PDB file of C-alpha atoms in Angstrom:
ATOM      1  CA  ALA A   1      62.561  49.446  40.590  1.00  0.00           C
ATOM      2  CA  PHE A   2      63.278  52.409  38.282  1.00  0.00           C
ATOM      3  CA  TYR A   3      67.026  51.901  37.901  1.00  0.00           C
ATOM      4  CA  ASN A   4      68.441  53.938  34.981  1.00  0.00           C
ATOM      5  CA  CYS A   5      65.027  55.183  33.799  1.00  0.00           C
ATOM      6  CA  SER A   6      66.656  58.201  32.219  1.00  0.00           C
ATOM      7  CA  ASN A   7      63.368  59.621  30.869  1.00  0.00           C
ATOM      8  CA  LEU A   8      61.675  59.697  34.292  1.00  0.00           C
ATOM      9  CA  VAL A   9      61.183  63.369  35.257  1.00  0.00           C
ATOM     10  CA  SER A  10      58.942  63.276  38.345  1.00  0.00           C
ATOM     11  CA  ILE A  11      57.251  60.780  40.600  1.00  0.00           C
ATOM     12  CA  SER A  12      54.805  60.837  43.488  1.00  0.00           C
ATOM     13  CA  LEU A  13      55.044  57.861  45.815  1.00  0.00           C
ATOM     14  CA  PRO A  14      51.742  56.720  47.368  1.00  0.00           C
ATOM     15  CA  GLU A  15      50.946  56.764  51.093  1.00  0.00           C
ATOM     16  CA  GLY A  16      51.895  53.471  52.706  1.00  0.00           C
ATOM     17  CA  VAL A  17      55.366  53.308  51.178  1.00  0.00           C
ATOM     18  CA  ASP A  18      57.697  53.122  54.190  1.00  0.00           C
ATOM     19  CA  ARG A  19      61.028  52.595  52.428  1.00  0.00           C
ATOM     20  CA  ILE A  20      62.783  53.466  49.215  1.00  0.00           C
ATOM     21  CA  SER A  21      64.723  50.359  48.262  1.00  0.00           C
ATOM     22  CA  HIS A  22      68.355  49.871  47.281  1.00  0.00           C
ATOM     23  CA  SER A  23      69.139  51.679  43.986  1.00  0.00           C
ATOM     24  CA  ALA A  24      65.420  52.344  43.388  1.00  0.00           C
ATOM     25  CA  PHE A  25      65.991  55.533  41.359  1.00  0.00           C
ATOM     26  CA  MET A  26      69.717  55.170  40.711  1.00  0.00           C
ATOM     27  CA  GLY A  27      70.751  56.649  37.379  1.00  0.00           C
ATOM     28  CA  CYS A  28      67.441  58.457  36.766  1.00  0.00           C
ATOM     29  CA  SER A  29      69.436  61.361  35.408  1.00  0.00           C
ATOM     30  CA  ASN A  30      66.422  63.476  34.381  1.00  0.00           C
ATOM     31  CA  LEU A  31      64.477  63.069  37.627  1.00  0.00           C
ATOM     32  CA  THR A  32      63.885  66.608  38.939  1.00  0.00           C
ATOM     33  CA  SER A  33      61.250  66.096  41.642  1.00  0.00           C
ATOM     34  CA  ILE A  34      59.825  63.408  43.852  1.00  0.00           C
ATOM     35  CA  ILE A  35      56.999  63.519  46.365  1.00  0.00           C
ATOM     36  CA  ILE A  36      57.570  61.196  49.302  1.00  0.00           C
ATOM     37  CA  PRO A  37      54.793  60.077  51.699  1.00  0.00           C
ATOM     38  CA  ASP A  38      54.970  61.289  55.299  1.00  0.00           C
ATOM     39  CA  ASN A  39      55.204  57.765  56.719  1.00  0.00           C
ATOM     40  CA  LEU A  40      58.495  56.925  54.929  1.00  0.00           C
ATOM     41  CA  GLN A  41      61.052  55.529  57.410  1.00  0.00           C
ATOM     42  CA  TYR A  42      64.053  54.283  55.401  1.00  0.00           C
ATOM     43  CA  ILE A  43      66.028  55.387  52.380  1.00  0.00           C
ATOM     44  CA  GLU A  44      68.261  52.479  51.404  1.00  0.00           C
ATOM     45  CA  PRO A  45      71.755  52.607  49.804  1.00  0.00           C
ATOM     46  CA  PHE A  46      72.131  54.260  46.395  1.00  0.00           C
ATOM     47  CA  ALA A  47      68.392  55.111  46.272  1.00  0.00           C
ATOM     48  CA  PHE A  48      68.891  58.374  44.328  1.00  0.00           C
ATOM     49  CA  ASN A  49      72.544  57.907  43.357  1.00  0.00           C
ATOM     50  CA  GLY A  50      73.301  59.633  40.061  1.00  0.00           C
ATOM     51  CA  CYS A  51      70.023  61.579  39.887  1.00  0.00           C
ATOM     52  CA  SER A  52      72.020  64.502  38.551  1.00  0.00           C
ATOM     53  CA  ASN A  53      69.025  66.795  37.911  1.00  0.00           C
ATOM     54  CA  LEU A  54      67.296  66.300  41.269  1.00  0.00           C
ATOM     55  CA  SER A  55      67.289  69.833  42.699  1.00  0.00           C
ATOM     56  CA  SER A  56      65.272  69.399  45.899  1.00  0.00           C
ATOM     57  CA  ILE A  57      63.695  66.724  48.009  1.00  0.00           C
ATOM     58  CA  ASP A  58      61.589  66.919  51.171  1.00  0.00           C
ATOM     59  CA  ILE A  59      62.517  64.094  53.488  1.00  0.00           C
ATOM     60  CA  PRO A  60      59.744  63.337  55.987  1.00  0.00           C
ATOM     61  CA  ASN A  61      60.491  63.597  59.713  1.00  0.00           C
ATOM     62  CA  ASP A  62      59.714  59.887  60.254  1.00  0.00           C
ATOM     63  CA  VAL A  63      62.797  58.830  58.258  1.00  0.00           C
ATOM     64  CA  SER A  64      65.273  57.334  60.727  1.00  0.00           C
ATOM     65  CA  VAL A  65      67.881  55.910  58.330  1.00  0.00           C
ATOM     66  CA  ILE A  66      69.332  57.326  55.134  1.00  0.00           C
ATOM     67  CA  SER A  67      71.870  54.779  53.917  1.00  0.00           C
ATOM     68  CA  GLU A  68      75.206  55.135  52.149  1.00  0.00           C
ATOM     69  CA  SER A  69      75.491  56.956  48.835  1.00  0.00           C
ATOM     70  CA  ALA A  70      71.726  57.570  48.745  1.00  0.00           C
ATOM     71  CA  PHE A  71      72.208  61.016  47.163  1.00  0.00           C
ATOM     72  CA  GLU A  72      75.715  60.623  45.756  1.00  0.00           C
ATOM     73  CA  GLY A  73      76.166  62.486  42.482  1.00  0.00           C
ATOM     74  CA  CYS A  74      72.999  64.592  42.799  1.00  0.00           C
ATOM     75  CA  GLY A  75      74.854  67.627  41.472  1.00  0.00           C
ATOM     76  CA  LYS A  76      71.862  69.994  41.248  1.00  0.00           C
ATOM     77  CA  LEU A  77      70.721  69.366  44.817  1.00  0.00           C
ATOM     78  CA  THR A  78      71.214  72.783  46.432  1.00  0.00           C
ATOM     79  CA  GLU A  79      69.714  72.229  49.858  1.00  0.00           C
ATOM     80  CA  ILE A  80      68.336  69.439  51.963  1.00  0.00           C
ATOM     81  CA  VAL A  81      66.732  69.354  55.381  1.00  0.00           C
ATOM     82  CA  LEU A  82      67.665  66.204  57.226  1.00  0.00           C
ATOM     83  CA  PRO A  83      65.089  64.623  59.554  1.00  0.00           C
ATOM     84  CA  GLY A  84      65.732  65.212  63.252  1.00  0.00           C
ATOM     85  CA  ASN A  85      65.790  61.591  64.350  1.00  0.00           C
ATOM     86  CA  ILE A  86      68.651  60.227  62.233  1.00  0.00           C
ATOM     87  CA  THR A  87      71.634  59.312  64.418  1.00  0.00           C
ATOM     88  CA  PHE A  88      74.381  59.177  61.782  1.00  0.00           C
ATOM     89  CA  ILE A  89      75.192  60.557  58.358  1.00  0.00           C
ATOM     90  CA  ASP A  90      76.222  57.518  56.334  1.00  0.00           C
ATOM     91  CA  LYS A  91      79.283  57.236  54.146  1.00  0.00           C
ATOM     92  CA  ASN A  92      79.296  59.043  50.790  1.00  0.00           C
ATOM     93  CA  LEU A  93      75.718  60.168  51.461  1.00  0.00           C
ATOM     94  CA  PHE A  94      76.085  63.482  49.604  1.00  0.00           C
ATOM     95  CA  LYS A  95      79.392  62.825  47.839  1.00  0.00           C
ATOM     96  CA  GLY A  96      79.646  64.844  44.637  1.00  0.00           C
ATOM     97  CA  CYS A  97      76.564  66.960  45.368  1.00  0.00           C
ATOM     98  CA  SER A  98      78.379  69.892  43.840  1.00  0.00           C
ATOM     99  CA  GLY A  99      75.414  72.292  44.145  1.00  0.00           C
ATOM    100  CA  LEU A 100      74.838  71.788  47.885  1.00  0.00           C
ATOM    101  CA  THR A 101      75.554  75.119  49.632  1.00  0.00           C
ATOM    102  CA  SER A 102      74.667  74.537  53.288  1.00  0.00           C
ATOM    103  CA  ILE A 103      73.869  71.750  55.710  1.00  0.00           C
ATOM    104  CA  LEU A 104      72.544  71.636  59.260  1.00  0.00           C
ATOM    105  CA  ILE A 105      73.475  68.449  61.105  1.00  0.00           C
ATOM    106  CA  PRO A 106      70.448  67.371  63.220  1.00  0.00           C
ATOM    107  CA  SER A 107      70.885  67.210  66.992  1.00  0.00           C
ATOM    108  CA  ALA A 108      70.560  63.405  67.220  1.00  0.00           C
ATOM    109  CA  VAL A 109      73.513  62.781  64.862  1.00  0.00           C
ATOM    110  CA  THR A 110      76.588  61.496  66.698  1.00  0.00           C
ATOM    111  CA  SER A 111      78.666  60.347  63.728  1.00  0.00           C
ATOM    112  CA  ILE A 112      79.438  61.581  60.224  1.00  0.00           C
ATOM    113  CA  ARG A 113      80.865  58.689  58.239  1.00  0.00           C
ATOM    114  CA  SER A 114      83.593  58.693  55.595  1.00  0.00           C
ATOM    115  CA  GLY A 115      83.177  60.829  52.498  1.00  0.00           C
ATOM    116  CA  ALA A 116      79.695  62.039  53.482  1.00  0.00           C
ATOM    117  CA  PHE A 117      80.145  65.492  51.894  1.00  0.00           C
ATOM    118  CA  SER A 118      83.236  64.833  49.788  1.00  0.00           C
ATOM    119  CA  GLY A 119      83.314  66.878  46.589  1.00  0.00           C
ATOM    120  CA  CYS A 120      80.537  69.266  47.637  1.00  0.00           C
ATOM    121  CA  ILE A 121      82.450  72.122  46.051  1.00  0.00           C
ATOM    122  CA  GLU A 122      79.774  74.789  46.702  1.00  0.00           C
ATOM    123  CA  LEU A 123      79.293  73.870  50.376  1.00  0.00           C
ATOM    124  CA  LYS A 124      79.878  77.100  52.295  1.00  0.00           C
ATOM    125  CA  GLU A 125      78.050  76.572  55.563  1.00  0.00           C
ATOM    126  CA  ILE A 126      78.085  73.558  57.858  1.00  0.00           C
ATOM    127  CA  THR A 127      76.411  73.649  61.253  1.00  0.00           C
ATOM    128  CA  LEU A 128      77.618  70.803  63.459  1.00  0.00           C
ATOM    129  CA  ASN A 129      75.581  69.888  66.534  1.00  0.00           C
ATOM    130  CA  ASN A 130      76.653  69.500  70.164  1.00  0.00           C
ATOM    131  CA  SER A 131      75.978  65.737  70.148  1.00  0.00           C
ATOM    132  CA  LEU A 132      78.460  64.973  67.383  1.00  0.00           C
ATOM    133  CA  THR A 133      81.348  62.783  68.580  1.00  0.00           C
ATOM    134  CA  THR A 134      82.914  61.317  65.428  1.00  0.00           C
ATOM    135  CA  VAL A 135      83.995  62.803  62.105  1.00  0.00           C
ATOM    136  CA  GLU A 136      85.513  60.089  59.896  1.00  0.00           C
ATOM    137  CA  TRP A 137      87.992  60.333  57.013  1.00  0.00           C
ATOM    138  CA  ASP A 138      87.384  62.506  53.950  1.00  0.00           C
ATOM    139  CA  VAL A 139      84.023  63.741  55.297  1.00  0.00           C
ATOM    140  CA  PHE A 140      84.499  67.241  53.854  1.00  0.00           C
ATOM    141  CA  GLN A 141      87.230  66.384  51.331  1.00  0.00           C
ATOM    142  CA  ASN A 142      87.537  68.943  48.522  1.00  0.00           C
ATOM    143  CA  CYS A 143      84.795  71.214  49.861  1.00  0.00           C
ATOM    144  CA  THR A 144      86.672  74.101  48.296  1.00  0.00           C
ATOM    145  CA  SER A 145      84.068  76.802  49.088  1.00  0.00           C
ATOM    146  CA  LEU A 146      84.252  76.091  52.823  1.00  0.00           C
ATOM    147  CA  THR A 147      86.079  78.956  54.560  1.00  0.00           C
ATOM    148  CA  SER A 148      85.273  78.328  58.236  1.00  0.00           C
ATOM    149  CA  ILE A 149      83.853  75.715  60.580  1.00  0.00           C
ATOM    150  CA  ALA A 150      83.060  75.444  64.275  1.00  0.00           C
ATOM    151  CA  ILE A 151      84.021  72.155  65.921  1.00  0.00           C
ATOM    152  CA  PRO A 152      81.836  71.450  68.984  1.00  0.00           C
ATOM    153  CA  SER A 153      83.455  70.242  72.211  1.00  0.00           C
ATOM    154  CA  SER A 154      81.483  66.972  71.937  1.00  0.00           C
ATOM    155  CA  VAL A 155      83.794  65.782  69.109  1.00  0.00           C
ATOM    156  CA  THR A 156      86.167  63.147  70.485  1.00  0.00           C
ATOM    157  CA  SER A 157      87.348  61.572  67.234  1.00  0.00           C
ATOM    158  CA  LEU A 158      88.374  63.557  64.162  1.00  0.00           C
ATOM    159  CA  ASN A 159      90.115  61.803  61.303  1.00  0.00           C
ATOM    160  CA  TRP A 160      93.220  63.549  60.019  1.00  0.00           C
ATOM    161  CA  SER A 161      91.812  63.731  56.469  1.00  0.00           C
ATOM    162  CA  ALA A 162      88.337  65.008  57.381  1.00  0.00           C
ATOM    163  CA  PHE A 163      89.068  68.378  55.725  1.00  0.00           C
ATOM    164  CA  ALA A 164      91.592  67.233  53.084  1.00  0.00           C
ATOM    165  CA  GLY A 165      91.605  69.472  50.021  1.00  0.00           C
ATOM    166  CA  CYS A 166      89.552  72.248  51.665  1.00  0.00           C
ATOM    167  CA  SER A 167      91.891  74.780  50.099  1.00  0.00           C
ATOM    168  CA  ASN A 168      89.928  77.862  51.230  1.00  0.00           C
ATOM    169  CA  LEU A 169      89.394  76.786  54.848  1.00  0.00           C
ATOM    170  CA  THR A 170      90.976  79.634  56.814  1.00  0.00           C
ATOM    171  CA  ARG A 171      89.180  79.505  60.167  1.00  0.00           C
ATOM    172  CA  ILE A 172      88.393  76.693  62.605  1.00  0.00           C
ATOM    173  CA  ASP A 173      86.536  77.633  65.787  1.00  0.00           C
ATOM    174  CA  ILE A 174      87.078  75.286  68.705  1.00  0.00           C
ATOM    175  CA  SER A 175      84.586  75.690  71.538  1.00  0.00           C
ATOM    176  CA  ASP A 176      86.618  73.995  74.284  1.00  0.00           C
ATOM    177  CA  LEU A 177      90.364  73.931  73.796  1.00  0.00           C
ATOM    178  CA  SER A 178      90.959  71.601  76.764  1.00  0.00           C
ATOM    179  CA  LYS A 179      88.860  68.898  75.085  1.00  0.00           C
ATOM    180  CA  TRP A 180      90.475  69.617  71.715  1.00  0.00           C
ATOM    181  CA  ILE A 181      93.913  68.903  73.135  1.00  0.00           C
ATOM    182  CA  ALA A 182      92.740  65.434  74.159  1.00  0.00           C
ATOM    183  CA  ILE A 183      91.043  64.679  70.831  1.00  0.00           C
ATOM    184  CA  LYS A 184      91.941  61.461  69.077  1.00  0.00           C
ATOM    185  CA  PHE A 185      93.108  62.095  65.515  1.00  0.00           C
ATOM    186  CA  ASP A 186      92.357  58.783  63.820  1.00  0.00           C
ATOM    187  CA  GLY A 187      94.733  57.668  61.118  1.00  0.00           C
ATOM    188  CA  LEU A 188      97.882  59.329  62.415  1.00  0.00           C
TER     189      LEU A 188
END
């Protein structure tokens, strides 16, 4: 719809819009703010990909799916509150969001897909929930500001490269060592 509209600075979507389509605002490099209606349910792949000046976005609670790479390359995005009813964090969702400093994974999320937070070099705080079961490859790759993380006992599949390149990661807290011993390290 507005693909590569590099002069677009802000937009307010009208009530009644229930989805942001594939690549709708991709490449809108000067987009800094967007107002989204409360009834929005879906954010499709690449919707805000490359919106490098987007610094914040309020995602309504009714959103149930945020698809792959929707916010990839949004380097000025510093924080985001994910809606409570999403069940997975799709691949490359926040890849290259170099300004993102913290993230709280909602309680309904059971899977974080590949590369979801890869290259989020300012990410310092990640709160994983007790429903999370799967952390795929390269999820936190090159999150160089990450120094510690707590892995909940609900995790049953952790890819060997989930924390690749996290050069300052010095502490991993494991809530239940007996479950950790039985964890499946995918890719090894």
